[in-house]
C-alpha atoms as one frame of an Amber mdcrd trajectory, in Angstrom:
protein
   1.860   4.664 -14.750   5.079   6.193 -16.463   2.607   9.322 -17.381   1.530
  10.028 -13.894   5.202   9.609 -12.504   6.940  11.778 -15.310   3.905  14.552
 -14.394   4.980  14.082 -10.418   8.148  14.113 -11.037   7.674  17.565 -13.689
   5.458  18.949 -10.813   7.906  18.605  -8.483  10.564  20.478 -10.332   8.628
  22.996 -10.894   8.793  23.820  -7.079  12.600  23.767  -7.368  12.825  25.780
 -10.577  10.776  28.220  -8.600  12.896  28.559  -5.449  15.796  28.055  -7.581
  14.821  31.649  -9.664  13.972  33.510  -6.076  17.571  32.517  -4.607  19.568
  32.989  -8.008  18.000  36.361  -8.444  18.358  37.813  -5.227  21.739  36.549
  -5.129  22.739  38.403  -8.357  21.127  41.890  -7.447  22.865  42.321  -4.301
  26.434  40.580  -5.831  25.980  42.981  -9.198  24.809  46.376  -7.148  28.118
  48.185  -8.032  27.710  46.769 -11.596  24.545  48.355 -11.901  25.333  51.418
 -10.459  28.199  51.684 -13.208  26.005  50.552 -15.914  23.135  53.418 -15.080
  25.373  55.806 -14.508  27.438  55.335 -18.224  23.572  55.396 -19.466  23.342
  58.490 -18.344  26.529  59.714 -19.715  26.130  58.272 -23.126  22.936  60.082
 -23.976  19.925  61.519 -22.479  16.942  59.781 -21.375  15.949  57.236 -18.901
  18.445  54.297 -17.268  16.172  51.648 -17.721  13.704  50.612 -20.796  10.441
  48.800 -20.188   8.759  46.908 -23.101   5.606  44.884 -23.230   6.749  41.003
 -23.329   4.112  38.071 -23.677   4.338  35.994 -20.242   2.741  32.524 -19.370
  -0.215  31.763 -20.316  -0.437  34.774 -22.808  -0.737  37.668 -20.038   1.908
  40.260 -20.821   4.041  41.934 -18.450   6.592  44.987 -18.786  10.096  43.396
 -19.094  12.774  45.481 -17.793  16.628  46.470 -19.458  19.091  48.401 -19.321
  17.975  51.631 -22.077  20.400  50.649 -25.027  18.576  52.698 -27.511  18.604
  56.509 -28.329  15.222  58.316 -26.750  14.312  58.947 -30.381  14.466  55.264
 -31.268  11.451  55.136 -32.692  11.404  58.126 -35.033  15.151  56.498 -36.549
  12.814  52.972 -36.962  10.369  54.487 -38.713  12.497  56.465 -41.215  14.271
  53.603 -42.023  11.565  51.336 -42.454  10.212  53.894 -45.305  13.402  54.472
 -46.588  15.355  51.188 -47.202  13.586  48.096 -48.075  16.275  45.627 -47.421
  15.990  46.575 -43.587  12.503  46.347 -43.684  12.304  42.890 -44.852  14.921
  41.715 -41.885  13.215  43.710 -39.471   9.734  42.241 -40.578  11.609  38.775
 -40.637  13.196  38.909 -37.237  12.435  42.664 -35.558  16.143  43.278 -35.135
  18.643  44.986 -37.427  21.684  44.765 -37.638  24.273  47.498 -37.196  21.208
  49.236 -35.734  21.775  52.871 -35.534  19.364  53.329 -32.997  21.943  51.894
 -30.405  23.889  54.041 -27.944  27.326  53.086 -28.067  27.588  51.727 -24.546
  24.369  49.952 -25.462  26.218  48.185 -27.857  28.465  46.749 -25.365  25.272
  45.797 -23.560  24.034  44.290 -25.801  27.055  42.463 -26.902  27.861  41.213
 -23.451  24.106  40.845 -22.691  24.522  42.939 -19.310  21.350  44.921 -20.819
  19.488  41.911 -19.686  20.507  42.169 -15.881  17.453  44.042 -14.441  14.978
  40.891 -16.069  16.208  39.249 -12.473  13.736  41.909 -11.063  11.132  40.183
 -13.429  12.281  37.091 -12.178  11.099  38.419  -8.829   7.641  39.490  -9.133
   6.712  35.910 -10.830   6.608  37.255 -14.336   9.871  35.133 -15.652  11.849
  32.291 -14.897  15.701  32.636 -15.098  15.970  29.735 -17.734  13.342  29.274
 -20.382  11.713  30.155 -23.379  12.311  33.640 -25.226  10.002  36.685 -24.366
   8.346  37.503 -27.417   6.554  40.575 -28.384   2.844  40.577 -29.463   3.105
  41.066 -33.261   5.724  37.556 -32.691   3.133  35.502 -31.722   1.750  34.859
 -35.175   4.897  33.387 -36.044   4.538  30.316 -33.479   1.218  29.166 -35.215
  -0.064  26.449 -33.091   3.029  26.188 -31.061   1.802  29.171 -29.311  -0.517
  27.896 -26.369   2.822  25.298 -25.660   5.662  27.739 -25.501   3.688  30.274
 -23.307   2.832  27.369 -20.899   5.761  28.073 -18.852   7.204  31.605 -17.626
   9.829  32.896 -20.465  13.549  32.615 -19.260  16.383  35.600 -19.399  18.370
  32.906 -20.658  17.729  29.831 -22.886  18.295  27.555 -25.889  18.006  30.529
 -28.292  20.098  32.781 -26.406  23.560  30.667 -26.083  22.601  28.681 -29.767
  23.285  31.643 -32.019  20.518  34.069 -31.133  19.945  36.584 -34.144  22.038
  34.413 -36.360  19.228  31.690 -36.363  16.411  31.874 -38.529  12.886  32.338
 -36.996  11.431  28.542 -37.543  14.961  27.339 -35.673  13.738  30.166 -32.623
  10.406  28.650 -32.634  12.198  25.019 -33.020  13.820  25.687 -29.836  11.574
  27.286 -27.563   9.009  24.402 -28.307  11.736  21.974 -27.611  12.238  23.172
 -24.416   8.685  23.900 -23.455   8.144  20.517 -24.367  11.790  18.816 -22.449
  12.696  21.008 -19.882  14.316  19.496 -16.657  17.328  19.754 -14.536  19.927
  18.811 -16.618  18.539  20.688 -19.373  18.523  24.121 -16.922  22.197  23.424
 -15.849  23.602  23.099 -18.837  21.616  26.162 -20.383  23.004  28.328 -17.133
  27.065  26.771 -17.994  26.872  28.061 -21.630  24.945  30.751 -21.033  28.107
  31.754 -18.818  30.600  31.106 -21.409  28.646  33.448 -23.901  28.701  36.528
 -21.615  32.422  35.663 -21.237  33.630  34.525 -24.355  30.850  36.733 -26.825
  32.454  36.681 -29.699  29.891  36.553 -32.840  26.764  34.658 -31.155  23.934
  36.348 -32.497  23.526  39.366 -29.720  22.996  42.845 -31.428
Protein backbone atom coordinates (compact mmCIF):
# COMPACT_ATOMS: atom_id res chain seq x y z
CA UNK A 1 0.00 0.00 0.00
CA UNK A 2 2.73 2.67 1.02
CA UNK A 3 4.60 1.48 -2.42
CA UNK A 4 1.74 2.14 -4.69
CA UNK A 5 0.93 5.58 -2.94
CA UNK A 6 4.67 6.86 -2.82
CA UNK A 7 4.69 5.72 -6.88
CA UNK A 8 1.19 7.92 -7.29
CA UNK A 9 2.26 10.37 -5.48
CA UNK A 10 6.11 10.34 -7.56
CA UNK A 11 3.91 10.08 -10.75
CA UNK A 12 2.13 12.87 -10.00
CA UNK A 13 5.04 15.16 -9.50
CA UNK A 14 6.40 14.30 -12.30
CA UNK A 15 3.51 16.18 -14.14
CA UNK A 16 4.36 19.26 -12.04
CA UNK A 17 8.12 19.04 -12.45
CA UNK A 18 7.23 19.00 -16.09
CA UNK A 19 5.00 22.09 -16.32
CA UNK A 20 7.08 23.55 -13.72
CA UNK A 21 10.42 23.36 -16.36
CA UNK A 22 8.05 24.70 -19.47
CA UNK A 23 6.90 27.89 -17.32
CA UNK A 24 10.39 28.50 -15.53
CA UNK A 25 12.11 28.33 -18.86
CA UNK A 26 10.06 30.40 -20.90
CA UNK A 27 9.93 32.78 -18.19
CA UNK A 28 13.76 33.16 -18.07
CA UNK A 29 14.36 33.50 -21.95
CA UNK A 30 12.11 36.30 -22.45
CA UNK A 31 13.20 38.06 -18.73
CA UNK A 32 17.18 37.37 -19.74
CA UNK A 33 16.81 38.47 -23.71
CA UNK A 34 18.97 41.64 -23.14
CA UNK A 35 21.32 39.42 -21.04
CA UNK A 36 21.82 37.26 -23.82
CA UNK A 37 22.14 39.66 -26.32
CA UNK A 38 25.12 41.15 -24.14
CA UNK A 39 26.57 37.86 -23.46
CA UNK A 40 26.74 36.87 -27.48
CA UNK A 41 27.73 39.90 -28.41
CA UNK A 42 31.06 40.08 -25.74
CA UNK A 43 31.54 36.39 -27.36
CA UNK A 44 31.99 37.82 -30.29
CA UNK A 45 34.27 40.48 -29.16
CA UNK A 46 36.48 38.31 -27.09
CA UNK A 47 37.56 36.02 -29.88
CA UNK A 48 36.45 34.60 -33.06
CA UNK A 49 34.19 31.81 -33.59
CA UNK A 50 30.68 30.90 -32.92
CA UNK A 51 28.29 32.46 -29.86
CA UNK A 52 27.06 29.34 -28.78
CA UNK A 53 28.84 25.71 -28.20
CA UNK A 54 26.93 22.48 -28.65
CA UNK A 55 28.29 19.24 -27.05
CA UNK A 56 26.93 15.75 -27.02
CA UNK A 57 25.37 15.16 -23.34
CA UNK A 58 23.86 11.66 -22.26
CA UNK A 59 19.94 12.31 -21.65
CA UNK A 60 17.29 9.93 -20.02
CA UNK A 61 17.27 6.79 -20.62
CA UNK A 62 20.82 6.86 -22.28
CA UNK A 63 19.73 8.76 -25.65
CA UNK A 64 22.06 11.72 -26.08
CA UNK A 65 21.14 15.05 -27.09
CA UNK A 66 23.29 18.27 -28.08
CA UNK A 67 23.37 20.48 -24.92
CA UNK A 68 23.66 24.03 -25.63
CA UNK A 69 26.20 27.05 -23.87
CA UNK A 70 27.39 29.93 -24.18
CA UNK A 71 31.12 29.23 -26.38
CA UNK A 72 33.61 29.80 -23.38
CA UNK A 73 36.43 28.14 -25.10
CA UNK A 74 38.94 29.36 -27.83
CA UNK A 75 37.88 27.80 -31.52
CA UNK A 76 41.18 25.93 -31.27
CA UNK A 77 40.23 24.29 -27.99
CA UNK A 78 40.92 21.18 -28.96
CA UNK A 79 44.35 21.44 -30.57
CA UNK A 80 45.50 23.40 -26.85
CA UNK A 81 43.82 19.90 -25.12
CA UNK A 82 45.65 17.78 -26.99
CA UNK A 83 49.10 19.42 -26.63
CA UNK A 84 48.74 19.50 -23.18
CA UNK A 85 47.60 16.17 -22.64
CA UNK A 86 51.06 14.97 -24.40
CA UNK A 87 52.96 17.41 -22.79
CA UNK A 88 52.26 17.54 -18.99
CA UNK A 89 51.27 14.52 -17.16
CA UNK A 90 49.98 16.06 -14.05
CA UNK A 91 47.06 17.61 -16.22
CA UNK A 92 46.47 14.55 -17.80
CA UNK A 93 45.82 12.60 -14.78
CA UNK A 94 43.11 15.44 -13.50
CA UNK A 95 41.69 15.68 -16.76
CA UNK A 96 41.39 11.76 -17.02
CA UNK A 97 40.11 11.97 -13.30
CA UNK A 98 37.48 14.61 -13.72
CA UNK A 99 37.68 16.06 -17.64
CA UNK A 100 38.20 19.59 -16.36
CA UNK A 101 41.40 21.51 -15.66
CA UNK A 102 41.97 23.91 -13.86
CA UNK A 103 43.30 27.32 -14.83
CA UNK A 104 42.35 25.96 -18.27
CA UNK A 105 43.98 27.94 -20.92
CA UNK A 106 41.61 27.02 -23.37
CA UNK A 107 39.11 29.59 -21.77
CA UNK A 108 38.30 32.99 -23.29
CA UNK A 109 38.51 35.46 -20.73
CA UNK A 110 34.86 36.46 -20.70
CA UNK A 111 34.30 32.71 -20.64
CA UNK A 112 35.84 32.69 -17.49
CA UNK A 113 33.37 34.94 -16.04
CA UNK A 114 30.84 32.55 -17.53
CA UNK A 115 31.87 30.09 -16.23
CA UNK A 116 32.45 31.51 -12.86
CA UNK A 117 29.00 32.98 -12.61
CA UNK A 118 27.56 29.95 -14.51
CA UNK A 119 25.68 32.37 -17.08
CA UNK A 120 27.41 29.92 -19.77
CA UNK A 121 24.71 27.59 -18.72
CA UNK A 122 21.70 29.96 -19.68
CA UNK A 123 20.84 28.66 -23.21
CA UNK A 124 20.36 24.73 -21.45
CA UNK A 125 16.67 26.46 -20.72
CA UNK A 126 16.30 25.94 -24.56
CA UNK A 127 17.12 22.20 -23.74
CA UNK A 128 14.76 22.42 -21.13
CA UNK A 129 12.29 23.18 -23.90
CA UNK A 130 12.50 20.58 -26.42
CA UNK A 131 12.13 17.76 -23.51
CA UNK A 132 15.79 16.90 -23.45
CA UNK A 133 16.46 18.33 -19.66
CA UNK A 134 14.78 19.17 -16.65
CA UNK A 135 15.74 22.47 -14.87
CA UNK A 136 16.70 20.59 -11.56
CA UNK A 137 18.35 17.21 -11.67
CA UNK A 138 21.10 15.08 -12.20
CA UNK A 139 24.44 16.26 -14.03
CA UNK A 140 24.76 15.82 -17.91
CA UNK A 141 27.52 13.62 -18.38
CA UNK A 142 29.52 12.95 -21.41
CA UNK A 143 29.85 9.43 -22.96
CA UNK A 144 33.42 8.43 -21.94
CA UNK A 145 31.69 9.48 -18.01
CA UNK A 146 29.46 6.85 -18.04
CA UNK A 147 31.93 4.15 -17.09
CA UNK A 148 32.50 5.91 -14.02
CA UNK A 149 28.77 5.35 -12.64
CA UNK A 150 29.19 1.46 -12.86
CA UNK A 151 25.86 0.11 -12.08
CA UNK A 152 24.48 3.36 -10.96
CA UNK A 153 24.17 4.14 -14.53
CA UNK A 154 20.64 2.78 -15.70
CA UNK A 155 19.35 4.84 -12.17
CA UNK A 156 20.82 8.25 -12.69
CA UNK A 157 19.80 8.39 -16.44
CA UNK A 158 16.20 7.42 -15.39
CA UNK A 159 15.23 10.92 -15.12
CA UNK A 160 16.07 13.98 -17.58
CA UNK A 161 19.56 15.64 -16.30
CA UNK A 162 18.99 19.11 -14.57
CA UNK A 163 20.98 22.61 -15.43
CA UNK A 164 21.12 22.77 -11.86
CA UNK A 165 21.50 20.20 -9.02
CA UNK A 166 23.12 18.67 -5.92
CA UNK A 167 26.56 18.70 -7.62
CA UNK A 168 26.32 22.04 -8.95
CA UNK A 169 25.61 24.25 -5.61
CA UNK A 170 27.71 21.30 -3.30
CA UNK A 171 31.17 22.20 -4.54
CA UNK A 172 31.10 21.15 -8.18
CA UNK A 173 34.80 20.54 -9.45
CA UNK A 174 36.04 20.63 -5.92
CA UNK A 175 34.30 17.20 -5.21
CA UNK A 176 35.80 14.09 -6.08
CA UNK A 177 34.12 11.87 -8.77
CA UNK A 178 32.57 8.96 -6.34
CA UNK A 179 30.95 12.16 -4.20
CA UNK A 180 29.45 13.36 -8.08
CA UNK A 181 28.20 9.96 -8.59
CA UNK A 182 27.11 9.90 -4.67
CA UNK A 183 24.93 12.71 -5.43
CA UNK A 184 23.35 12.29 -8.60
CA UNK A 185 22.22 8.72 -7.39
CA UNK A 186 20.91 10.33 -4.31
CA UNK A 187 18.79 12.40 -6.06
CA UNK A 188 17.73 10.05 -8.79
CA UNK A 189 16.83 7.93 -6.09
CA UNK A 190 14.96 11.05 -3.51
CA UNK A 191 13.92 13.62 -5.63
CA UNK A 192 10.67 15.59 -4.68
CA UNK A 193 9.44 19.01 -4.05
CA UNK A 194 11.22 20.06 -1.27
CA UNK A 195 14.27 18.61 -2.55
CA UNK A 196 13.76 20.84 -6.09
CA UNK A 197 13.10 24.06 -4.01
CA UNK A 198 15.76 24.01 -2.03
CA UNK A 199 18.23 22.97 -4.95
CA UNK A 200 16.66 26.19 -7.04
CA UNK A 201 17.33 28.68 -3.43
CA UNK A 202 21.06 27.67 -3.34
CA UNK A 203 21.49 27.32 -6.65
CA UNK A 204 20.56 31.20 -6.56
CA UNK A 205 22.90 32.09 -3.90
CA UNK A 206 25.85 30.43 -5.92
CA UNK A 207 25.33 32.53 -9.09
CA UNK A 208 25.20 35.47 -6.62
CA UNK A 209 27.56 34.89 -4.06
CA UNK A 210 30.29 32.49 -6.41
CA UNK A 211 33.02 32.76 -4.59
CA UNK A 212 35.27 29.39 -4.75
CA UNK A 213 32.40 26.64 -5.42
CA UNK A 214 33.91 24.42 -7.76
CA UNK A 215 32.86 26.28 -11.29
CA UNK A 216 35.89 26.56 -13.74
Amino acid sequence: MKNSKKKLTSKGYKLIKKIFDILFSMSILVAFLPLFVLIAFLIKLSSRGPIFFLQERIGKNNIPFKCIKFRTMYPEAKDILQNLLIKDEKIKREFEQTHKIKNDPRITTIGRFLRKTSLDELPQFINVLRNEMSVVGPRPIVKDEKKKYGKNFKKVLSIKPGITGLWQVSGRNNLTYKKRVMLDLNYANNYNFIMDIRILIRTFGVILFPLDRGAY
